[in-house]
Short mmCIF file of C-alpha atoms in Angstrom, two decimals:
data_model
loop_
_atom_site.label_atom_id
_atom_site.label_comp_id
_atom_site.label_asym_id
_atom_site.label_seq_id
_atom_site.Cartn_x
_atom_site.Cartn_y
_atom_site.Cartn_z
CA UNK A 1 -4.49 28.44 3.74
CA UNK A 2 -3.72 27.06 7.23
CA UNK A 3 -0.24 25.90 6.21
CA UNK A 4 0.74 23.49 8.88
CA UNK A 5 2.98 21.40 6.72
CA UNK A 6 4.58 24.09 4.74
CA UNK A 7 7.03 22.40 2.30
CA UNK A 8 7.19 19.17 4.22
CA UNK A 9 4.51 17.47 2.20
CA UNK A 10 4.29 13.72 1.90
CA UNK A 11 5.31 13.71 -1.70
CA UNK A 12 8.76 15.00 -0.78
CA UNK A 13 9.48 11.76 0.90
CA UNK A 14 9.65 9.93 -2.32
CA UNK A 15 12.68 9.98 -4.60
CA UNK A 16 13.71 9.52 -8.12
CA UNK A 17 11.31 9.65 -11.09
CA UNK A 18 8.31 9.32 -8.83
CA UNK A 19 9.24 12.50 -6.94
CA UNK A 20 9.67 14.29 -10.25
CA UNK A 21 6.20 13.29 -11.39
CA UNK A 22 4.71 14.40 -8.15
CA UNK A 23 6.41 17.74 -8.30
CA UNK A 24 5.29 18.16 -11.88
CA UNK A 25 1.65 17.50 -10.96
CA UNK A 26 1.90 19.74 -7.90
CA UNK A 27 3.48 22.48 -9.77
CA UNK A 28 1.02 22.18 -12.60
CA UNK A 29 -1.99 22.44 -10.31
CA UNK A 30 -0.51 25.43 -8.52
CA UNK A 31 0.29 27.12 -11.78
CA UNK A 32 -3.15 26.56 -13.22
CA UNK A 33 -4.77 27.91 -10.06
CA UNK A 34 -2.66 31.05 -10.00
CA UNK A 35 -2.96 31.81 -13.73
CA UNK A 36 -6.43 30.62 -14.60
CA UNK A 37 -8.73 30.30 -11.62
CA UNK A 38 -7.44 32.85 -9.04
CA UNK A 39 -8.23 35.81 -11.35
CA UNK A 40 -11.83 34.72 -11.70
CA UNK A 41 -12.15 34.22 -7.88
CA UNK A 42 -10.74 37.65 -7.13
CA UNK A 43 -12.80 39.46 -9.74
CA UNK A 44 -16.10 38.10 -8.31
CA UNK A 45 -15.15 38.04 -4.63
CA UNK A 46 -15.30 34.30 -4.42
CA UNK A 47 -13.25 34.32 -1.25
CA UNK A 48 -15.83 36.44 0.68
CA UNK A 49 -18.59 33.96 -0.14
CA UNK A 50 -17.08 30.41 -0.20
CA UNK A 51 -13.46 29.67 0.63
CA UNK A 52 -10.18 31.56 1.10
CA UNK A 53 -7.63 31.64 -1.68
CA UNK A 54 -5.43 28.49 -1.91
CA UNK A 55 -1.86 28.75 -0.88
CA UNK A 56 1.25 26.67 -1.57
CA UNK A 57 0.69 24.31 1.28
CA UNK A 58 -2.71 23.28 -0.22
CA UNK A 59 -0.94 21.74 -3.17
CA UNK A 60 2.17 20.36 -1.33
CA UNK A 61 0.82 18.86 1.99
CA UNK A 62 0.62 15.22 2.56
CA UNK A 63 -2.75 13.38 2.93
CA UNK A 64 -4.88 14.45 5.95
CA UNK A 65 -7.50 12.57 7.89
CA UNK A 66 -10.18 14.50 9.79
CA UNK A 67 -11.97 12.85 12.79
CA UNK A 68 -15.39 14.11 13.76
CA UNK A 69 -17.77 12.77 16.34
CA UNK A 70 -19.68 13.36 19.56
CA UNK A 71 -18.04 13.25 22.94
CA UNK A 72 -16.87 9.78 24.19
CA UNK A 73 -16.98 8.13 20.78
CA UNK A 74 -13.30 7.34 21.12
CA UNK A 75 -11.67 9.75 18.71
CA UNK A 76 -8.43 10.17 20.66
CA UNK A 77 -8.32 6.53 21.41
CA UNK A 78 -8.81 5.75 17.72
CA UNK A 79 -5.77 7.91 16.95
CA UNK A 80 -3.76 6.09 19.68
CA UNK A 81 -4.84 2.80 18.16
CA UNK A 82 -3.68 3.64 14.60
CA UNK A 83 -0.40 5.13 15.82
CA UNK A 84 0.16 2.25 18.26
CA UNK A 85 1.07 4.75 21.06
CA UNK A 86 1.86 2.34 23.89
CA UNK A 87 5.20 3.75 25.13
CA UNK A 88 6.18 6.73 27.17
CA UNK A 89 8.26 8.06 24.36
CA UNK A 90 5.23 8.22 22.02
CA UNK A 91 2.62 9.99 24.03
CA UNK A 92 -0.51 11.56 22.41
CA UNK A 93 -2.34 13.81 24.89
CA UNK A 94 -5.59 12.12 25.99
CA UNK A 95 -7.53 15.31 26.61
CA UNK A 96 -7.60 18.71 24.94
CA UNK A 97 -9.45 21.83 25.69
CA UNK A 98 -13.02 21.38 24.49
CA UNK A 99 -12.71 23.88 21.64
CA UNK A 100 -9.28 23.15 20.17
CA UNK A 101 -8.27 21.24 17.17
CA UNK A 102 -5.53 18.74 17.51
CA UNK A 103 -3.02 18.27 14.76
CA UNK A 104 -0.78 15.26 14.77
CA UNK A 105 1.89 15.28 12.11
CA UNK A 106 5.54 14.59 11.46
CA UNK A 107 7.81 16.25 8.95
CA UNK A 108 10.64 13.68 9.40
CA UNK A 109 11.96 11.32 12.00
CA UNK A 110 13.31 13.22 15.01
CA UNK A 111 14.95 12.40 18.30
CA UNK A 112 13.32 13.33 21.53
CA UNK A 113 16.19 15.81 22.14
CA UNK A 114 15.48 17.51 18.85
CA UNK A 115 11.74 17.99 19.47
CA UNK A 116 11.97 21.62 20.70
CA UNK A 117 13.80 22.73 17.54
CA UNK A 118 11.46 20.77 15.38
CA UNK A 119 8.35 22.24 16.86
CA UNK A 120 9.80 25.71 16.68
CA UNK A 121 10.37 25.28 12.89
CA UNK A 122 6.86 23.93 12.58
CA UNK A 123 5.32 26.96 14.23
CA UNK A 124 7.20 29.13 11.82
CA UNK A 125 5.45 27.33 8.95
CA UNK A 126 1.95 28.07 10.26
CA UNK A 127 -0.31 30.50 8.32
CA UNK A 128 -3.51 31.10 10.21
CA UNK A 129 -4.95 34.20 8.46
CA UNK A 130 -7.57 32.37 6.45
CA UNK A 131 -9.27 31.28 9.63
CA UNK A 132 -9.05 34.72 11.24
CA UNK A 133 -12.86 35.29 10.89
CA UNK A 134 -13.33 32.47 13.39
CA UNK A 135 -10.86 34.01 15.88
CA UNK A 136 -12.08 33.60 19.50
CA UNK A 137 -10.51 33.03 22.89
CA UNK A 138 -11.92 29.45 22.88
CA UNK A 139 -10.83 28.69 19.27
CA UNK A 140 -7.29 27.29 19.51
CA UNK A 141 -5.05 24.83 17.78
CA UNK A 142 -2.79 22.44 19.54
CA UNK A 143 0.09 20.52 17.83
CA UNK A 144 1.36 17.08 18.95
CA UNK A 145 4.76 16.36 17.53
CA UNK A 146 5.42 12.57 17.45
CA UNK A 147 8.26 10.48 16.02
CA UNK A 148 5.85 8.00 14.48
CA UNK A 149 6.23 6.11 11.21
CA UNK A 150 2.54 6.49 10.33
CA UNK A 151 2.83 10.30 10.43
CA UNK A 152 5.52 10.29 7.76
CA UNK A 153 2.69 9.50 5.16
CA UNK A 154 -0.44 11.12 6.66
CA UNK A 155 -1.49 13.78 9.07
CA UNK A 156 -4.40 13.48 11.53
CA UNK A 157 -6.77 16.18 12.76
CA UNK A 158 -8.84 15.55 15.87
CA UNK A 159 -11.81 17.84 16.19
CA UNK A 160 -13.59 18.92 19.46
CA UNK A 161 -16.27 16.47 20.66
CA UNK A 162 -19.85 17.44 19.88
CA UNK A 163 -22.51 17.69 22.55
CA UNK A 164 -26.25 17.84 22.14
CA UNK A 165 -28.33 20.89 22.93
CA UNK A 166 -28.53 24.48 21.70
CA UNK A 167 -26.45 25.80 24.61
CA UNK A 168 -23.23 24.27 23.40
CA UNK A 169 -23.63 25.57 19.90
CA UNK A 170 -24.06 29.12 21.12
CA UNK A 171 -21.27 29.04 23.78
CA UNK A 172 -18.59 28.00 21.29
CA UNK A 173 -18.25 31.66 20.16
CA UNK A 174 -17.40 30.85 16.60
CA UNK A 175 -19.01 29.01 13.73
CA UNK A 176 -17.96 25.48 14.37
CA UNK A 177 -19.45 24.10 11.07
CA UNK A 178 -17.69 26.72 8.99
CA UNK A 179 -14.39 25.61 10.48
CA UNK A 180 -15.25 21.99 9.67
CA UNK A 181 -16.17 22.93 6.17
CA UNK A 182 -12.79 24.72 5.73
CA UNK A 183 -10.96 21.54 6.79
CA UNK A 184 -13.24 19.27 4.74
CA UNK A 185 -12.19 21.05 1.52
CA UNK A 186 -8.54 20.32 2.26
CA UNK A 187 -8.40 16.77 3.78
CA UNK A 188 -8.31 13.54 1.97
CA UNK A 189 -10.58 11.48 4.32
CA UNK A 190 -13.35 12.46 6.78
CA UNK A 191 -14.12 9.84 9.46
CA UNK A 192 -17.33 10.14 11.38
CA UNK A 193 -17.17 8.17 14.61
CA UNK A 194 -20.29 6.69 16.34
CA UNK A 195 -20.58 4.87 19.64
CA UNK A 196 -22.62 1.65 19.45
CA UNK A 197 -24.37 2.72 22.68
CA UNK A 198 -25.05 6.31 21.66
CA UNK A 199 -26.41 6.63 18.10
CA UNK A 200 -28.40 9.81 18.53
CA UNK A 201 -27.28 12.53 16.13
CA UNK A 202 -27.51 15.86 17.89
CA UNK A 203 -28.61 19.11 16.16
CA UNK A 204 -25.00 20.32 15.99
CA UNK A 205 -23.66 16.99 14.83
CA UNK A 206 -26.29 17.01 12.11
CA UNK A 207 -25.28 20.55 10.99
CA UNK A 208 -21.66 19.42 11.15
CA UNK A 209 -22.28 16.56 8.83
CA UNK A 210 -24.26 18.79 6.45
CA UNK A 211 -21.27 21.15 6.28
CA UNK A 212 -19.51 18.33 4.40
CA UNK A 213 -21.84 18.80 1.43
CA UNK A 214 -20.01 18.22 -1.85
CA UNK A 215 -17.35 16.09 -0.08
CA UNK A 216 -19.40 12.89 0.15
CA UNK A 217 -16.64 10.87 -1.56
CA UNK A 218 -14.30 11.62 1.36
CA UNK A 219 -16.67 10.48 4.10
CA UNK A 220 -16.28 7.18 5.92
CA UNK A 221 -18.23 6.10 8.97
CA UNK A 222 -16.84 4.08 11.92
CA UNK A 223 -19.23 2.37 14.34
CA UNK A 224 -16.88 2.12 17.37
CA UNK A 225 -17.19 0.19 20.57
CA UNK A 226 -19.14 -2.57 18.77
CA UNK A 227 -17.69 -5.26 20.98
CA UNK A 228 -19.89 -3.95 23.80
CA UNK A 229 -23.11 -5.39 22.29
CA UNK A 230 -23.94 -8.86 21.16
CA UNK A 231 -24.69 -9.91 17.52
CA UNK A 232 -28.43 -9.38 17.68
CA UNK A 233 -28.00 -5.89 19.24
CA UNK A 234 -25.33 -5.02 16.72
CA UNK A 235 -27.63 -5.73 13.83
CA UNK A 236 -30.26 -3.39 15.31
CA UNK A 237 -27.65 -0.73 16.02
CA UNK A 238 -26.27 -0.88 12.46
CA UNK A 239 -29.83 -0.56 11.02
CA UNK A 240 -30.61 2.39 13.28
CA UNK A 241 -27.38 4.11 12.34
CA UNK A 242 -28.01 3.72 8.59
CA UNK A 243 -31.57 5.12 9.09
CA UNK A 244 -30.25 8.07 11.02
CA UNK A 245 -27.53 8.83 8.45
CA UNK A 246 -30.01 8.62 5.60
CA UNK A 247 -31.91 11.63 7.07
CA UNK A 248 -28.73 13.75 7.29
CA UNK A 249 -26.60 12.76 4.30
CA UNK A 250 -28.40 13.32 0.97
CA UNK A 251 -26.42 11.00 -1.38
CA UNK A 252 -27.54 8.17 -3.70
CA UNK A 253 -24.58 6.04 -2.60
CA UNK A 254 -24.68 4.20 0.74
CA UNK A 255 -21.88 5.29 3.03
CA UNK A 256 -19.31 2.74 3.90
CA UNK A 257 -19.58 1.91 7.61
CA UNK A 258 -16.66 0.11 9.39
CA UNK A 259 -17.76 -1.92 12.39
CA UNK A 260 -15.27 -2.67 15.22
CA UNK A 261 -13.65 -1.80 18.45
CA UNK A 262 -10.68 0.48 17.66
CA UNK A 263 -8.48 0.37 20.72
CA UNK A 264 -5.77 -1.83 22.07
CA UNK A 265 -7.76 -3.44 24.96
CA UNK A 266 -9.27 -7.04 24.90
CA UNK A 267 -12.64 -7.44 23.22
CA UNK A 268 -15.50 -7.53 25.66
CA UNK A 269 -17.56 -9.66 23.28
CA UNK A 270 -15.65 -12.00 21.00
CA UNK A 271 -18.46 -13.50 19.03
CA UNK A 272 -17.92 -11.00 16.14
CA UNK A 273 -14.14 -11.10 16.28
CA UNK A 274 -13.78 -12.22 12.66
CA UNK A 275 -16.09 -9.42 11.48
CA UNK A 276 -14.15 -6.83 13.47
CA UNK A 277 -10.83 -8.01 12.04
CA UNK A 278 -12.16 -7.93 8.50
CA UNK A 279 -13.60 -4.42 8.98
CA UNK A 280 -10.35 -3.14 10.53
CA UNK A 281 -8.40 -4.57 7.63
CA UNK A 282 -10.71 -2.79 5.11
CA UNK A 283 -10.26 0.49 6.95
CA UNK A 284 -6.52 0.03 7.06
CA UNK A 285 -6.45 -0.51 3.30
CA UNK A 286 -8.58 2.57 2.74
CA UNK A 287 -6.34 4.84 4.79
CA UNK A 288 -3.14 3.18 3.43
CA UNK A 289 -4.21 4.11 -0.14
CA UNK A 290 -4.42 7.89 0.62
CA UNK A 291 -0.80 8.75 -0.38
CA UNK A 292 -1.30 7.05 -3.69
CA UNK A 293 -4.60 8.94 -4.29
CA UNK A 294 -3.50 12.29 -2.98
CA UNK A 295 -2.67 13.80 -6.36
CA UNK A 296 -6.04 12.69 -7.82
CA UNK A 297 -7.78 14.17 -4.77
CA UNK A 298 -6.20 17.52 -5.18
CA UNK A 299 -6.99 17.48 -8.83
CA UNK A 300 -10.68 16.65 -8.12
CA UNK A 301 -10.87 19.34 -5.44
CA UNK A 302 -9.51 21.91 -7.94
CA UNK A 303 -12.04 20.92 -10.45
CA UNK A 304 -14.92 21.26 -7.91
CA UNK A 305 -13.63 24.62 -6.92
CA UNK A 306 -13.38 25.77 -10.51
CA UNK A 307 -16.97 24.77 -11.29
CA UNK A 308 -18.23 26.58 -8.14
CA UNK A 309 -16.19 29.68 -9.03
CA UNK A 310 -17.78 29.70 -12.49
CA UNK A 311 -21.26 29.50 -11.10
CA UNK A 312 -20.50 32.14 -8.61
CA UNK A 313 -19.36 34.50 -11.41
CA UNK A 314 -22.61 33.83 -13.27
CA UNK A 315 -24.62 34.67 -10.11
CA UNK A 316 -22.79 37.85 -9.23
CA UNK A 317 -22.78 39.19 -12.77
CA UNK A 318 -26.51 38.45 -13.11
CA UNK A 319 -27.29 40.44 -9.93
CA UNK A 320 -25.13 43.25 -11.18
CA UNK A 321 -26.91 43.37 -14.50
CA UNK A 322 -30.38 43.51 -12.83
CA UNK A 323 -29.60 46.37 -10.54
CA UNK A 324 -31.08 49.73 -11.48
CA UNK A 325 -28.64 52.52 -12.26
CA UNK A 326 -30.25 55.28 -10.10
CA UNK A 327 -33.38 54.72 -8.02
CA UNK A 328 -34.88 51.69 -6.15
CA UNK A 329 -31.62 49.88 -5.50
CA UNK A 330 -32.44 48.59 -2.08
CA UNK A 331 -35.86 47.29 -3.06
CA UNK A 332 -34.41 45.60 -6.15
CA UNK A 333 -31.66 44.00 -3.95
CA UNK A 334 -34.32 42.51 -1.69
CA UNK A 335 -36.33 41.31 -4.65
CA UNK A 336 -33.31 39.58 -6.23
CA UNK A 337 -32.31 37.91 -2.98
CA UNK A 338 -35.85 36.56 -2.57
CA UNK A 339 -35.90 35.36 -6.20
CA UNK A 340 -32.49 33.63 -5.87
CA UNK A 341 -33.98 30.06 -6.32
CA UNK A 342 -35.64 31.20 -9.58
CA UNK A 343 -32.36 32.84 -10.72
CA UNK A 344 -30.54 29.51 -10.14
CA UNK A 345 -32.91 27.70 -12.40
CA UNK A 346 -32.61 30.47 -15.05
CA UNK A 347 -28.80 30.23 -15.01
CA UNK A 348 -28.89 26.48 -15.15
CA UNK A 349 -30.93 26.64 -18.36
CA UNK A 350 -28.97 29.45 -19.93
CA UNK A 351 -25.47 28.07 -19.29
CA UNK A 352 -26.28 24.34 -19.16
CA UNK A 353 -25.04 24.00 -15.59
CA UNK A 354 -25.85 21.10 -13.21
CA UNK A 355 -27.91 22.02 -10.16
CA UNK A 356 -25.32 20.27 -8.00
CA UNK A 357 -22.76 22.97 -8.88
CA UNK A 358 -24.69 25.80 -7.26
CA UNK A 359 -24.08 26.89 -3.74
CA UNK A 360 -26.80 26.38 -1.02
CA UNK A 361 -29.53 28.96 -1.56
CA UNK A 362 -30.10 29.85 2.09
CA UNK A 363 -26.44 30.45 2.80
CA UNK A 364 -25.99 32.52 -0.28
CA UNK A 365 -29.05 34.66 0.49
CA UNK A 366 -27.67 35.38 3.99
CA UNK A 367 -24.21 36.41 2.53
CA UNK A 368 -25.83 38.61 -0.06
CA UNK A 369 -27.76 40.56 2.54
CA UNK A 370 -24.65 42.54 3.58
CA UNK A 371 -23.30 43.19 0.07
CA UNK A 372 -23.58 46.21 -2.09
CA UNK A 373 -24.74 44.87 -5.47
CA UNK A 374 -23.66 47.97 -7.32
CA UNK A 375 -20.02 47.12 -6.58
CA UNK A 376 -20.33 43.72 -8.23
CA UNK A 377 -18.74 43.22 -11.62
CA UNK A 378 -20.40 42.43 -14.94
CA UNK A 379 -19.60 39.10 -16.70
CA UNK A 380 -16.13 38.97 -18.21
CA UNK A 381 -16.11 36.23 -20.85
CA UNK A 382 -12.30 35.99 -21.01
CA UNK A 383 -12.06 34.92 -17.37
CA UNK A 384 -14.71 32.25 -17.90
CA UNK A 385 -12.99 31.06 -21.09
CA UNK A 386 -9.71 30.67 -19.24
CA UNK A 387 -11.30 28.40 -16.67
CA UNK A 388 -13.19 26.45 -19.37
CA UNK A 389 -9.86 25.90 -21.16
CA UNK A 390 -8.26 24.74 -17.96
CA UNK A 391 -11.02 22.22 -17.33
CA UNK A 392 -11.19 20.95 -20.86
CA UNK A 393 -7.50 20.72 -21.78
CA UNK A 394 -4.97 21.49 -19.02
CA UNK A 395 -6.46 19.12 -16.43
CA UNK A 396 -6.37 16.24 -18.94
CA UNK A 397 -2.57 16.53 -19.37
CA UNK A 398 -2.11 16.50 -15.60
CA UNK A 399 -4.31 13.44 -15.35
CA UNK A 400 -2.10 11.61 -17.89
CA UNK A 401 0.90 12.37 -15.64
CA UNK A 402 -0.87 10.95 -12.62
CA UNK A 403 -1.69 7.78 -14.58
CA UNK A 404 1.95 7.51 -15.56
CA UNK A 405 2.99 7.67 -11.91
CA UNK A 406 0.48 5.02 -10.90
CA UNK A 407 1.51 2.64 -13.72
CA UNK A 408 5.33 3.05 -13.48
CA UNK A 409 5.96 3.65 -9.81
CA UNK A 410 5.69 1.30 -6.81
CA UNK A 411 2.56 1.73 -4.71
CA UNK A 412 3.04 4.22 -1.88
CA UNK A 413 1.39 3.01 1.35
CA UNK A 414 1.09 4.13 4.94
CA UNK A 415 3.38 2.08 7.24
CA UNK A 416 3.92 1.86 10.92
CA UNK A 417 1.60 1.74 13.91
CA UNK A 418 -1.37 -0.59 13.69
CA UNK A 419 -0.82 -0.89 9.93
CA UNK A 420 2.26 -3.04 10.32
CA UNK A 421 0.55 -5.21 12.89
CA UNK A 422 -1.96 -6.52 10.32
CA UNK A 423 0.36 -7.22 7.30
CA UNK A 424 2.31 -10.25 8.23
CA UNK A 425 2.93 -12.92 10.94
CA UNK A 426 0.43 -15.10 12.71
CA UNK A 427 -1.80 -12.12 13.62
CA UNK A 428 -2.28 -10.94 10.06
CA UNK A 429 -5.80 -11.07 8.71
CA UNK A 430 -6.82 -14.66 7.80
CA UNK A 431 -3.64 -16.21 9.04
CA UNK A 432 -4.22 -19.90 9.79
CA UNK A 433 -7.87 -19.66 8.67
CA UNK A 434 -9.74 -21.05 5.68
CA UNK A 435 -7.43 -22.01 2.89
CA UNK A 436 -4.41 -20.72 4.88
CA UNK A 437 -4.94 -23.23 7.73
CA UNK A 438 -2.05 -25.62 8.02
CA UNK A 439 0.32 -23.43 6.01
CA UNK A 440 3.10 -23.58 8.67
CA UNK A 441 2.53 -27.22 9.70
CA UNK A 442 4.51 -30.26 8.46
CA UNK A 443 1.46 -32.53 8.45
CA UNK A 444 -1.14 -32.30 5.61
CA UNK A 445 -3.95 -30.37 7.20
CA UNK A 446 -6.62 -32.50 5.50
CA UNK A 447 -5.29 -35.66 7.19
CA UNK A 448 -7.12 -34.93 10.46
CA UNK A 449 -10.49 -35.30 8.78
CA UNK A 450 -9.42 -37.80 6.12
CA UNK A 451 -10.77 -40.98 7.97
CA UNK A 452 -14.32 -39.52 7.73
CA UNK A 453 -13.80 -38.53 4.11
CA UNK A 454 -12.50 -42.07 3.25
CA UNK A 455 -15.69 -43.63 4.55
CA UNK A 456 -17.75 -41.54 2.12
CA UNK A 457 -15.24 -42.18 -0.68
CA UNK A 458 -15.57 -45.98 -0.51
CA UNK A 459 -19.42 -45.74 -0.72
CA UNK A 460 -19.04 -44.05 -4.15
CA UNK A 461 -17.88 -47.16 -5.99
CA UNK A 462 -14.22 -46.39 -6.68
CA UNK A 463 -12.57 -48.19 -9.53
CA UNK A 464 -8.83 -48.76 -9.34
CA UNK A 465 -8.71 -46.45 -6.37
CA UNK A 466 -10.52 -43.58 -8.14
CA UNK A 467 -14.13 -42.29 -8.42
CA UNK A 468 -15.60 -40.76 -11.56
CA UNK A 469 -16.77 -37.19 -11.86
CA UNK A 470 -20.46 -38.42 -11.93
CA UNK A 471 -20.08 -40.22 -8.57
CA UNK A 472 -18.09 -37.34 -7.12
CA UNK A 473 -20.77 -34.87 -8.23
CA UNK A 474 -23.52 -36.90 -6.40
CA UNK A 475 -21.73 -36.28 -3.12
CA UNK A 476 -20.45 -32.74 -3.77
CA UNK A 477 -23.91 -31.36 -4.63
CA UNK A 478 -25.14 -32.28 -1.17
CA UNK A 479 -23.23 -29.29 0.05
CA UNK A 480 -25.92 -27.12 -1.78
CA UNK A 481 -23.12 -24.88 -3.06
CA UNK A 482 -23.69 -23.31 -6.59
CA UNK A 483 -22.29 -25.22 -9.59
CA UNK A 484 -19.91 -22.40 -10.25
CA UNK A 485 -18.35 -22.94 -6.88
CA UNK A 486 -18.28 -26.69 -7.06
CA UNK A 487 -16.72 -26.45 -10.47
CA UNK A 488 -13.81 -24.36 -9.05
CA UNK A 489 -13.45 -26.93 -6.19
CA UNK A 490 -13.27 -29.75 -8.65
CA UNK A 491 -10.56 -27.93 -10.63
CA UNK A 492 -8.47 -27.36 -7.54
CA UNK A 493 -8.97 -30.88 -6.23
CA UNK A 494 -8.18 -32.76 -9.44
CA UNK A 495 -4.43 -32.22 -9.08
CA UNK A 496 -3.40 -34.51 -11.92
CA UNK A 497 -6.22 -33.37 -14.29
CA UNK A 498 -7.39 -36.84 -15.18
CA UNK A 499 -11.06 -36.17 -14.60
CA UNK A 500 -11.22 -38.49 -11.62
CA UNK A 501 -10.54 -38.25 -7.88
CA UNK A 502 -8.42 -40.60 -5.78
CA UNK A 503 -9.05 -40.75 -2.08
CA UNK A 504 -6.62 -37.98 -1.27
CA UNK A 505 -8.08 -35.71 -4.04
CA UNK A 506 -11.63 -36.47 -2.78
CA UNK A 507 -10.49 -35.66 0.80
CA UNK A 508 -9.14 -32.34 -0.51
CA UNK A 509 -12.42 -31.56 -2.35
CA UNK A 510 -14.35 -32.13 0.87
CA UNK A 511 -11.95 -29.93 2.75
CA UNK A 512 -12.33 -27.14 0.26
CA UNK A 513 -16.22 -27.49 0.49
CA UNK A 514 -15.86 -27.16 4.28
CA UNK A 515 -13.73 -24.03 3.81
CA UNK A 516 -16.44 -22.44 1.64
CA UNK A 517 -19.31 -23.50 3.97
CA UNK A 518 -17.44 -21.92 6.84
CA UNK A 519 -17.61 -18.56 5.05
CA UNK A 520 -14.04 -18.34 3.70
CA UNK A 521 -13.03 -17.63 0.11
CA UNK A 522 -11.50 -20.31 -2.07
CA UNK A 523 -7.89 -19.79 -3.26
CA UNK A 524 -7.28 -18.88 -6.92
CA UNK A 525 -4.66 -21.61 -7.20
CA UNK A 526 -4.09 -24.53 -4.90
CA UNK A 527 -1.51 -23.52 -2.08
CA UNK A 528 1.42 -25.88 -1.81
CA UNK A 529 0.44 -26.97 1.77
CA UNK A 530 -2.92 -28.26 0.44
CA UNK A 531 -1.49 -30.41 -2.30
CA UNK A 532 -2.04 -34.12 -1.48
CA UNK A 533 1.21 -35.77 -0.39
CA UNK A 534 1.12 -38.38 -3.15
CA UNK A 535 0.71 -35.54 -5.72
CA UNK A 536 3.27 -33.07 -4.50
CA UNK A 537 6.25 -34.02 -6.67
CA UNK A 538 4.32 -34.46 -10.00
CA UNK A 539 2.22 -31.34 -9.23
CA UNK A 540 5.24 -29.12 -8.49
CA UNK A 541 7.03 -30.51 -11.58
CA UNK A 542 4.13 -29.63 -13.71
CA UNK A 543 4.19 -26.06 -12.29
#
């Protein structure tokens, strides 16, 4: 494998029992692969057809994020935004050679003066031989070593921008889609970036997306530069994007699309600011969860690889069995290659295999053209049984260890950069909005609208300063909110639980209705700053 991280994987950052569990899972996966799966792969030349053999770094590296998109969609700016690179001491190169992959990662915190030694030790960890078939003067990798908190938990890979037209695909000199596929099998998240002004999916971009077949669960879509269009245009752009993606990505689930403007400059159009903030927060949460889900991702990838290796063994052994011993070998080979779709169906029925586990027919036919079928091996049941045992029994024990880690250890999250800017303080998502409005003010936030609410209150025939539930309902239903929502508002507003509302409780109910009508969510329990002044001491005592 391309071992950029070597032994500096994200799991090493943790200590104590959590680190022990991670190392047990990592070691278990590596041991299962070497003892159970690798012999099957080598016996049936799996690595010549699908993917190079896994190496130690495949099991030990920290979560990786791959960015893919056409030119000028803002990939490098997206990285700078997430890492919050705004100082001279934290510079991420803005431009790279058109056919180079950028790798941003950090093995540990370093000082600027130590960067040379750190990069030297990093280069010594590199293992490029699995990608040697793509070797070309224009196929290069560039490393950016940054002392950044975010990169302690994840690594970022920036791919070359994709242009439209046949000329670019030919001029690369290497199979761009094959390189993307190699990365896709090893990363934890694939982010496809689109520009709100340029939604066309070029032929090469379409092929690049198709190369992620089987990795659909890793794909997320970002519609960038969405602040450059108004709301009406944005709705059209979003619809057009979903229609275009539906023609390229063949999956029953709808892809998650994050809409926003991912850079540090002022928004050009602020009418969708709340939407952009909510979408950015969702994307932050998705990326922040990667360290916690890394072990599960590696486990799932090993399972997918094992299933493909089994299918490959059945295909190769079948072709071997059908070959004549003496005459007509070349003609039989051509016949078998042309009949490969029928062979797939036959193997599906014979071994009860899902059609989704089989490799792409066209690609397999192309690879078989150069092979000598007489050198293939016959089916070896013991190798198949070893993999079946691994999938049925060994994997389950590792899954229990992962669940143990998730239940007993604190959640591991990505910190630093743009992630810290959205967690706390007045610029955190939802701060000072909805039910959180007035949280840092001394005056009761409902008081500013209370005179208007009082006028309504005294038209509802209060008795001894309170209105009954029946009278309150007559006013509350005019909001046209569902009864389930109004019932929750009543429960929050009736602070003393007497089944009636005084003027402060009624004002609170109207305030909560306004919050819901403005598009905000209601709190699960009433925040202390919303408790009516006359109810605060009894309410807090009851708590």
